[in-house]
Every structure is written in C-alpha cells, then in structure tokens.
XYZ file of C-alpha atoms in Angstrom:
452
model
C 11.292 10.505 -25.966
C 8.914 8.418 -26.621
C 6.241 6.642 -23.761
C 7.793 3.641 -24.217
C 11.352 5.781 -24.229
C 10.526 6.398 -20.851
C 9.044 4.017 -19.216
C 12.073 1.824 -19.825
C 14.525 4.316 -19.005
C 12.830 5.435 -15.249
C 11.457 2.216 -14.405
C 14.392 -0.369 -15.349
C 17.485 2.257 -14.695
C 20.147 0.589 -12.711
C 22.594 0.992 -10.442
C 25.552 -0.271 -8.442
C 25.363 -3.106 -6.049
C 25.954 -0.693 -3.057
C 23.241 1.954 -4.232
C 21.084 -0.741 -4.485
C 21.112 -1.977 -1.020
C 20.946 1.985 0.296
C 18.321 2.490 -1.629
C 15.985 -0.687 -1.148
C 16.500 -0.700 2.053
C 15.294 2.837 2.501
C 12.103 1.702 1.380
C 12.057 -1.067 3.918
C 12.741 1.453 6.712
C 9.960 3.607 5.540
C 7.045 1.038 5.022
C 8.511 -1.507 7.912
C 6.497 0.591 10.976
C 3.376 0.781 8.714
C 3.903 -3.275 7.945
C 4.454 -4.478 11.775
C 1.839 -2.103 12.579
C -0.763 -5.298 11.740
C 0.486 -8.423 13.082
C 0.999 -6.291 16.721
C -3.202 -4.377 16.482
C -4.396 -8.002 15.706
C -1.864 -9.966 17.983
C -2.991 -7.717 20.955
C -6.912 -7.309 19.239
C -7.008 -11.022 19.779
C -4.618 -11.508 23.384
C -2.275 -13.253 21.439
C 0.936 -14.387 23.354
C 4.563 -11.858 22.393
C 5.874 -14.617 21.213
C 2.591 -15.666 18.746
C 3.043 -12.548 17.697
C 6.887 -12.361 16.642
C 6.229 -14.833 15.073
C 4.082 -12.543 12.979
C 5.881 -10.448 12.628
C 8.106 -12.598 10.552
C 5.997 -14.319 8.501
C 4.598 -10.816 7.930
C 8.334 -9.400 6.419
C 8.463 -12.735 4.549
C 5.533 -12.967 2.949
C 6.024 -9.076 1.610
C 9.154 -9.664 0.256
C 7.917 -12.853 -1.731
C 4.446 -11.148 -2.557
C 7.049 -8.180 -3.480
C 8.776 -10.377 -5.930
C 6.051 -11.737 -7.929
C 4.719 -8.273 -8.769
C 7.163 -6.247 -9.925
C 9.841 -9.090 -11.329
C 6.235 -11.192 -13.190
C 5.401 -14.543 -12.620
C 5.419 -16.124 -15.652
C 2.835 -14.063 -18.731
C 0.052 -13.081 -16.826
C 0.960 -12.315 -13.360
C 2.934 -9.006 -12.199
C 2.933 -5.309 -13.327
C 6.435 -5.025 -13.263
C 5.783 -1.030 -11.939
C 8.236 -0.139 -8.974
C 5.777 -1.254 -6.450
C 6.100 -2.386 -3.053
C 3.650 -4.521 -1.293
C 3.073 -4.924 2.060
C 0.221 -5.893 4.797
C -3.710 -4.537 4.686
C -4.742 -2.296 6.630
C -7.790 -1.911 5.457
C -9.020 -5.050 6.143
C -7.617 -5.000 10.147
C -10.880 -5.020 10.692
C -12.771 -7.367 9.042
C -9.566 -9.769 10.571
C -9.604 -8.726 14.280
C -13.605 -9.654 13.880
C -13.244 -13.051 12.203
C -9.900 -13.887 14.356
C -11.489 -12.596 17.571
C -15.028 -14.876 17.308
C -13.498 -18.091 15.555
C -9.700 -18.428 15.544
C -6.564 -17.642 13.340
C -7.592 -20.629 11.047
C -10.855 -19.372 10.354
C -9.473 -16.188 9.852
C -6.560 -17.381 7.556
C -9.608 -19.719 6.062
C -10.948 -16.585 4.990
C -7.835 -14.902 4.003
C -7.238 -18.127 1.275
C -10.640 -17.988 0.395
C -10.746 -13.814 -0.315
C -7.085 -14.038 -2.637
C -8.745 -16.603 -4.440
C -11.784 -14.316 -5.151
C -9.311 -11.346 -6.357
C -7.550 -13.767 -8.975
C -10.277 -14.794 -10.629
C -11.413 -10.969 -9.979
C -8.417 -10.075 -11.747
C -10.064 -11.592 -15.048
C -12.573 -9.009 -14.787
C -10.965 -5.919 -14.488
C -11.140 -4.284 -18.437
C -15.436 -4.337 -17.402
C -14.941 -2.560 -14.046
C -11.949 -0.438 -14.995
C -14.281 2.119 -16.709
C -16.030 3.201 -13.688
C -12.321 4.573 -12.357
C -11.484 7.372 -14.296
C -9.021 9.771 -13.014
C -11.348 11.487 -11.240
C -12.175 8.859 -9.417
C -8.590 7.772 -9.212
C -7.599 11.048 -8.113
C -9.940 11.414 -5.358
C -9.412 7.687 -4.227
C -5.456 8.344 -3.942
C -6.169 11.864 -2.323
C -7.916 10.500 0.589
C -5.754 7.334 1.383
C -2.569 10.212 1.453
C -3.918 12.890 3.410
C -6.675 10.120 5.829
C -2.890 8.399 6.713
C -1.459 11.959 8.549
C -3.378 11.062 11.670
C -0.858 7.977 11.732
C 2.209 10.182 11.389
C 0.540 13.231 13.339
C 0.083 9.631 16.424
C 4.227 8.737 15.694
C 5.486 12.443 16.091
C 3.748 12.809 19.388
C 5.077 9.618 20.628
C 3.084 6.818 19.175
C -0.202 5.716 20.777
C -0.627 4.348 23.853
C 3.074 6.087 24.966
C 3.921 7.019 28.333
C 5.771 10.153 26.678
C 2.511 10.597 23.923
C 2.230 14.493 23.773
C 5.493 15.610 25.149
C 7.512 18.317 23.899
C 10.762 16.462 22.742
C 8.815 13.892 20.566
C 7.281 17.242 18.628
C 11.215 18.371 18.831
C 13.102 15.529 17.592
C 10.079 14.819 14.398
C 10.608 18.676 13.682
C 14.554 17.687 13.164
C 13.765 14.774 10.704
C 11.460 16.792 8.426
C 13.627 19.615 8.795
C 16.677 17.234 7.402
C 14.120 15.586 4.484
C 13.491 19.177 3.375
C 17.142 21.076 3.257
C 18.357 17.892 1.444
C 16.616 17.644 -0.813
C 16.711 21.700 -0.901
C 20.667 21.788 -1.579
C 21.353 18.559 -2.805
C 21.277 16.476 -6.162
C 21.703 12.425 -7.058
C 22.200 9.992 -4.821
C 22.541 12.468 -1.496
C 18.973 13.699 -2.855
C 17.610 9.894 -3.531
C 18.509 8.709 0.280
C 17.504 12.265 2.150
C 15.047 10.400 4.592
C 17.079 7.587 5.007
C 19.585 10.027 5.713
C 16.653 11.662 8.458
C 16.103 8.236 10.039
C 19.602 7.494 11.113
C 20.009 10.782 11.638
C 16.996 11.777 13.612
C 17.993 8.277 15.315
C 21.284 9.305 16.632
C 19.257 12.306 17.532
C 17.173 10.271 19.773
C 19.471 7.824 21.348
C 20.915 11.073 22.630
C 17.916 11.822 24.015
C 17.199 8.096 25.615
C 14.367 7.409 23.158
C 16.679 4.478 21.983
C 16.331 1.005 23.171
C 18.408 -1.890 21.495
C 16.801 -4.829 24.022
C 14.444 -5.972 21.235
C 17.560 -6.469 19.757
C 19.983 -8.321 22.412
C 16.476 -10.473 22.652
C 15.216 -11.564 19.128
C 16.687 -14.879 17.752
C 19.297 -15.588 15.005
C 17.317 -17.668 12.570
C 13.757 -18.239 11.926
C 11.732 -20.682 10.090
C 8.327 -19.832 8.978
C 6.397 -23.173 8.325
C 3.125 -22.560 6.283
C 0.359 -23.112 8.954
C 1.726 -22.528 11.893
C -1.307 -22.133 13.729
C -3.190 -24.703 11.872
C -5.118 -26.240 8.636
C -7.180 -23.654 7.973
C -11.278 -23.229 8.016
C -13.570 -22.013 6.386
C -17.031 -19.833 7.693
C -19.346 -18.412 4.456
C -19.128 -14.836 7.169
C -15.873 -14.456 6.884
C -15.176 -16.379 3.518
C -17.635 -13.029 2.214
C -16.491 -10.529 4.942
C -13.063 -10.725 3.860
C -13.525 -10.658 0.260
C -15.274 -7.117 0.371
C -12.223 -5.482 2.104
C -10.014 -7.100 -0.008
C -11.885 -6.127 -2.618
C -12.091 -2.912 -1.660
C -8.011 -2.549 -1.089
C -8.087 -3.645 -4.509
C -9.489 -0.236 -5.328
C -6.673 0.640 -3.507
C -4.008 -0.809 -4.966
C -5.707 0.914 -8.725
C -4.989 3.653 -7.839
C -1.702 3.344 -6.340
C -1.416 1.381 -9.675
C -2.458 5.209 -11.928
C -0.320 7.098 -9.446
C 2.842 4.748 -10.115
C 1.696 5.747 -13.738
C 1.622 8.887 -13.442
C 4.775 9.035 -11.515
C 6.822 7.164 -13.881
C 5.839 7.960 -16.964
C 4.046 4.903 -17.922
C 1.610 3.872 -20.031
C 0.082 1.481 -18.730
C -2.864 -0.983 -20.304
C -5.884 -2.445 -18.903
C -3.958 -5.836 -19.296
C -1.459 -4.346 -17.044
C -3.235 -3.413 -14.518
C -5.232 -7.562 -14.497
C -2.280 -8.734 -14.226
C -1.626 -6.481 -10.800
C -4.262 -7.099 -9.277
C -3.572 -11.231 -10.659
C -0.939 -10.666 -8.244
C -2.384 -9.526 -5.564
C -5.059 -12.721 -5.301
C -1.758 -15.083 -4.966
C -0.457 -12.427 -2.568
C -3.072 -12.950 -0.735
C -3.159 -16.492 -1.133
C 0.071 -16.855 -0.161
C -0.214 -14.518 3.172
C -3.031 -17.545 3.956
C 0.033 -20.611 3.786
C 2.198 -18.908 5.444
C 0.642 -17.211 8.144
C 0.696 -13.431 6.685
C -2.327 -11.172 5.349
C -3.848 -9.872 2.396
C -1.004 -8.147 0.179
C -1.748 -4.764 -1.411
C 0.582 -1.741 -2.993
C 2.285 -0.174 -0.636
C 1.272 4.202 -0.471
C 4.396 5.012 1.128
C 6.359 3.287 -1.066
C 5.220 5.808 -3.500
C 5.496 9.086 -1.832
C 9.471 7.648 -1.127
C 9.422 7.828 -5.530
C 7.724 10.867 -5.595
C 9.602 12.801 -2.785
C 13.734 11.049 -3.960
C 12.915 10.914 -7.732
C 13.940 7.243 -7.831
C 11.180 5.227 -9.466
C 13.461 1.488 -10.630
C 12.073 -1.519 -9.850
C 15.183 -2.825 -9.375
C 15.723 -0.941 -5.912
C 11.793 -2.397 -4.668
C 14.041 -5.932 -5.786
C 16.972 -5.246 -4.347
C 13.987 -3.921 -0.747
C 12.427 -7.044 -1.025
C 15.276 -8.981 -0.562
C 16.542 -6.804 2.318
C 12.201 -8.044 3.831
C 12.640 -11.611 3.345
C 16.293 -11.922 5.458
C 14.004 -9.445 7.623
C 11.774 -11.990 7.693
C 13.356 -15.496 8.492
C 16.628 -13.371 10.381
C 14.493 -11.077 13.711
C 17.713 -9.837 14.903
C 17.732 -8.283 11.721
C 14.331 -7.376 11.588
C 14.367 -5.725 15.552
C 17.304 -2.968 14.724
C 14.761 -1.469 12.288
C 12.008 -1.540 16.138
C 14.439 0.980 17.842
C 13.507 3.735 15.373
C 11.975 6.463 17.915
C 8.348 6.557 16.768
C 8.578 10.912 16.442
C 11.099 9.707 13.798
C 8.796 7.654 11.450
C 6.044 10.137 12.045
C 8.335 12.888 10.873
C 9.731 11.157 7.552
C 6.032 10.065 6.816
C 4.257 13.119 7.939
C 6.179 14.372 4.110
C 5.520 11.133 2.570
C 1.370 10.596 3.039
C 1.179 14.522 2.384
C 3.680 14.177 -0.882
C 0.851 10.729 -1.442
C -2.429 14.034 -1.109
C -0.920 15.676 -3.366
C -0.179 14.086 -6.099
C -4.572 13.005 -5.640
C -4.984 16.183 -5.701
C -2.460 17.088 -9.157
C -5.001 13.863 -10.529
C -7.980 15.799 -9.212
C -6.271 19.184 -10.944
C -6.272 16.912 -14.196
C -10.053 16.794 -14.722
C -12.026 19.490 -15.557
C -13.354 21.206 -12.697
C -15.194 24.221 -14.586
C -18.051 21.953 -15.157
C -19.946 21.528 -12.308
C -20.605 18.309 -11.880
C -17.199 16.807 -11.674
C -17.132 19.257 -8.809
C -19.776 17.776 -7.246
C -17.630 14.551 -7.413
C -14.639 15.411 -5.578
C -16.406 17.881 -3.063
C -18.779 14.739 -2.441
C -16.439 12.157 -2.279
C -13.668 14.015 -0.083
C -15.634 15.845 2.266
C -17.286 12.121 2.776
C -14.061 9.850 2.868
C -12.600 12.166 5.313
C -15.305 12.881 6.767
C -16.446 9.409 8.102
C -12.528 9.440 9.162
C -12.635 12.272 11.549
C -16.423 11.494 13.337
C -15.993 8.548 16.402
C -18.822 6.084 16.006
C -20.992 7.653 13.405
C -22.137 3.802 12.251
C -22.175 1.946 15.735
C -25.616 1.589 15.197
C -26.149 0.077 11.946
C -25.204 -3.526 11.611
C -21.258 -4.849 11.687
C -20.426 -4.885 7.931
C -21.947 -1.878 7.639
C -20.482 -0.530 10.530
C -16.941 -2.098 9.325
C -17.632 -1.305 5.516
C -18.729 2.654 6.087
C -16.281 3.882 9.004
C -13.326 3.104 6.641
C -13.521 6.840 4.580
C -11.443 5.148 1.473
C -14.434 2.935 1.336
C -16.860 6.033 1.337
C -15.196 7.852 -0.501
C -13.953 6.126 -3.385
C -18.397 4.497 -3.327
C -19.604 8.290 -3.191
C -17.446 9.378 -6.413
C -18.390 5.735 -8.009
C -21.377 6.735 -8.213
C -21.231 10.038 -8.829
C -19.916 9.810 -11.527
C -22.465 7.498 -12.965
C -24.885 9.911 -11.773
C -23.379 12.413 -14.119
C -20.705 11.300 -16.837
C -22.961 7.735 -17.714
C -23.418 8.908 -21.065
C -19.708 9.224 -21.702
C -18.757 6.318 -19.580
C -21.459 4.378 -22.249
C -19.652 5.773 -25.387
C -16.889 4.883 -24.282
C -18.029 1.467 -23.932
C -19.822 1.708 -27.158
C -16.207 2.829 -29.342
C -14.425 -0.376 -27.195
C -16.956 -3.051 -28.944
C -16.890 -0.967 -32.076
C -13.201 -1.075 -31.946
C -13.821 -4.896 -31.338
C -15.864 -5.290 -34.235
C -13.682 -3.955 -36.956
C -10.493 -5.726 -35.505
C -13.216 -8.539 -36.084
C -13.764 -8.150 -39.575
C -10.643 -6.804 -41.147
C -9.241 -10.528 -39.741
C-alpha cells in the first residue's frame, strides 16, 4: 500500500458512534489535567477568585474544543493540518502570561495573546523558509526533551500532586503502580477495542480503587453549575503593551516549534507524508486558535503531546476520534457539572497513566534520532549537547536568576534551550547539506518554470 493509501486508511478510519464516544472521552480524560493546570496555576499566581478561576477552566475547555476542530477538520483550504491532533493550552507560555497579567492585568495579557496569535498566523506563510532548520535530528531532540521533561509532572502526581497534604504517602505510590500495571497488562494480553481504551480503563479502575481508599471527593461536582455561557472578553476589552506583545510572541513561537515537532511525531506514528504546505496549514490553525484564545478568555493553543502518546500506545490514529474528543471538550466547557466529573480522578491515578504516556513520547523522540546517522561524530555531538542542555536546565533551579527577566524566562525553559542548541549546532556542522537542499529546491523551481 502506498503512503497516501496508508494515510487515508489510518487517519480516516471510522468507528461506530458509541465507540467514537468512548475513544474520544479517553483522550479528554488524559489531557484534562494538562489542560486545566494552566488556568489553575495562572489564577493562583495572580490571586484570582475561585469563581474567576472556574470561569477560566470552562473557557479553556470550550476553546480547546473549537481549536481542535479547526486543526483536525480544517477551516477552508488553507487552515488546518487535518491530522489526528488535539489542541490544548500551551504550558510553555505560562511564565510569560503570569508576568504580563501580574504586572498589567488580564486585559493586557489577552491583548498580548491576540497580537501573538496574529504574529503566528503571519509566520505560517514563511514556514518553508523556517522548516529546513528542523531536520529529523533537531525534531527528534525536541520530541525527546518534551517527553522526558514532562515526566516530573507525572511523578509529582504519582506522589499525590504538588502542594497536597498527602504528598509522598505510600498509598499514592501504590495506587499509581496499580494503574500503570493495569495499562501494561491490557496492552500485553488484549487486542482490538480493549487495547485501544487501555488508558481509559486504567483511569476508571484507578478511580474506583481510589474511592475505596478515601481519595475521591465529589464535592466539586455537587457545587458546579449546570450551564455557563462563555462570553467573549469576559475580563474586559484587550489592552496592548509592546513589551507584553513581544514577550508573548517569542514564547508563542517556541510553542509552535514544539508543535512542529509533534506534527513530525504524528506523521511518524500514522506513517503519513506531510508537506511543508501541510505544516503551514497547521501553524496557521494554531495562530487562529491563539487569537480565539484571546477572544474567549482562553490561552495560546498548541498541539498537545499527551494525545500523541495515547495513539502510540493504543494504535488508534483516526482523526474522527479527535473530532469526538473536541465535542466533549466543548460540552465540558458549557456544562461545568460535567467538567467537574473529571476533577474527581485522584492525582496518583493520572500520574500513573501520564508516566506511560510521557515516557512513550520521549522514546519516540529517541527513535526519530536513531533514524539519523549517529556514526557521524557531528550528529552525536548535536544530540549530546541538545539533550544535555535541554534536560539539564530543567533540573537546576534558579540557574538564570541573575540574568535579565526575558533571558531567565526563555533559557530557563528546557524545550527552548535544547531546541536552540540543536538548531545552532546543526547549522554549524551540517550547513553545507542545508545549503545544498536549498539550492536543489531553487533549481527545481527554475526547471518547473522553464517547463511551463
């Protein structure tokens, strides 16, 4: 079967409505904690009221669903990559949002997000000039750093969740191990539908066990409202700051670089063949999603890595499943009672599942790196320095605290640092290959024009 046939069969695989609902809801449960962590941390950092934080969570889920539909279904002929990709709030932009909102307020933060969304949309038209700086070795380093740098989040949840009174309690570790073993057991001894919903079964089973251990609290469900309208510009008309707009645009660009790495990961998982034009359409969708985030009181939205991990584990790679998940997200956004249900899942249960997912992403990045020629010392050095710097800065607190604020924000992020090192070293060692590829592309254009 050719590549296009494989892409069509895998990405456009259809399921009965009931199956789609179960598979889609599995994606929502896995990404839920990662999605709501942004409004929770932001709200806490700038001292928002509980009501405002609850509204931010609803707005976030609602806009996640719309952004995902734009990316997966497409909007016209030029927006949306149409791969099985689920969009979520970009955690990498959180430091910039806290800085801007804490100094100038939420309206200025949303004004900065609005500008950054427009900037990313504009940048999408020049992806062909940028993408050559992200060959397999750079993308592989990026994906590896993303996966491995996320594992501390899973470990914190396994221990009970950051700030939890029961943090480090042995029963938290026991529950997380039960969930992880359940997921591994299903993947080892089951096939078909049961294997496809291994993560969901692990989450449900773990929550039931957690309930018997006294770790499930239904109060959030009983207190939540049944319906909430997501009103645009809930916190006031956007205001603009040059510093805020520039800072947010830089962080949004870093987030897009991470997304391009995820595109390559999904391309690899689905055995697809995406072109530079496809990547441009995906980046354009993310620019539009960020603009929508500013309008609907959300955040910058990018490709979520957790859901790529689900596809790798379950083998289900249909974009119709992601479309199903997007409708669940919209529903959760306007019906807080339903969204509160996902909050009853104990942190150790989520941690056990996320450990498998994040580890899978990191391993896939290593696989991508392995497809390059590591017998060449130059390539080996690129990988060594990129992974060393990217994972290293994440493990040393306060490393850049004496630097200017923007430098601290950027280089204190392992994904930014590791990716930048990989790009610069690839230019240093493989510049001739990049130049030759660019010359070949120019020659192809000239030949096509001559033929015409």
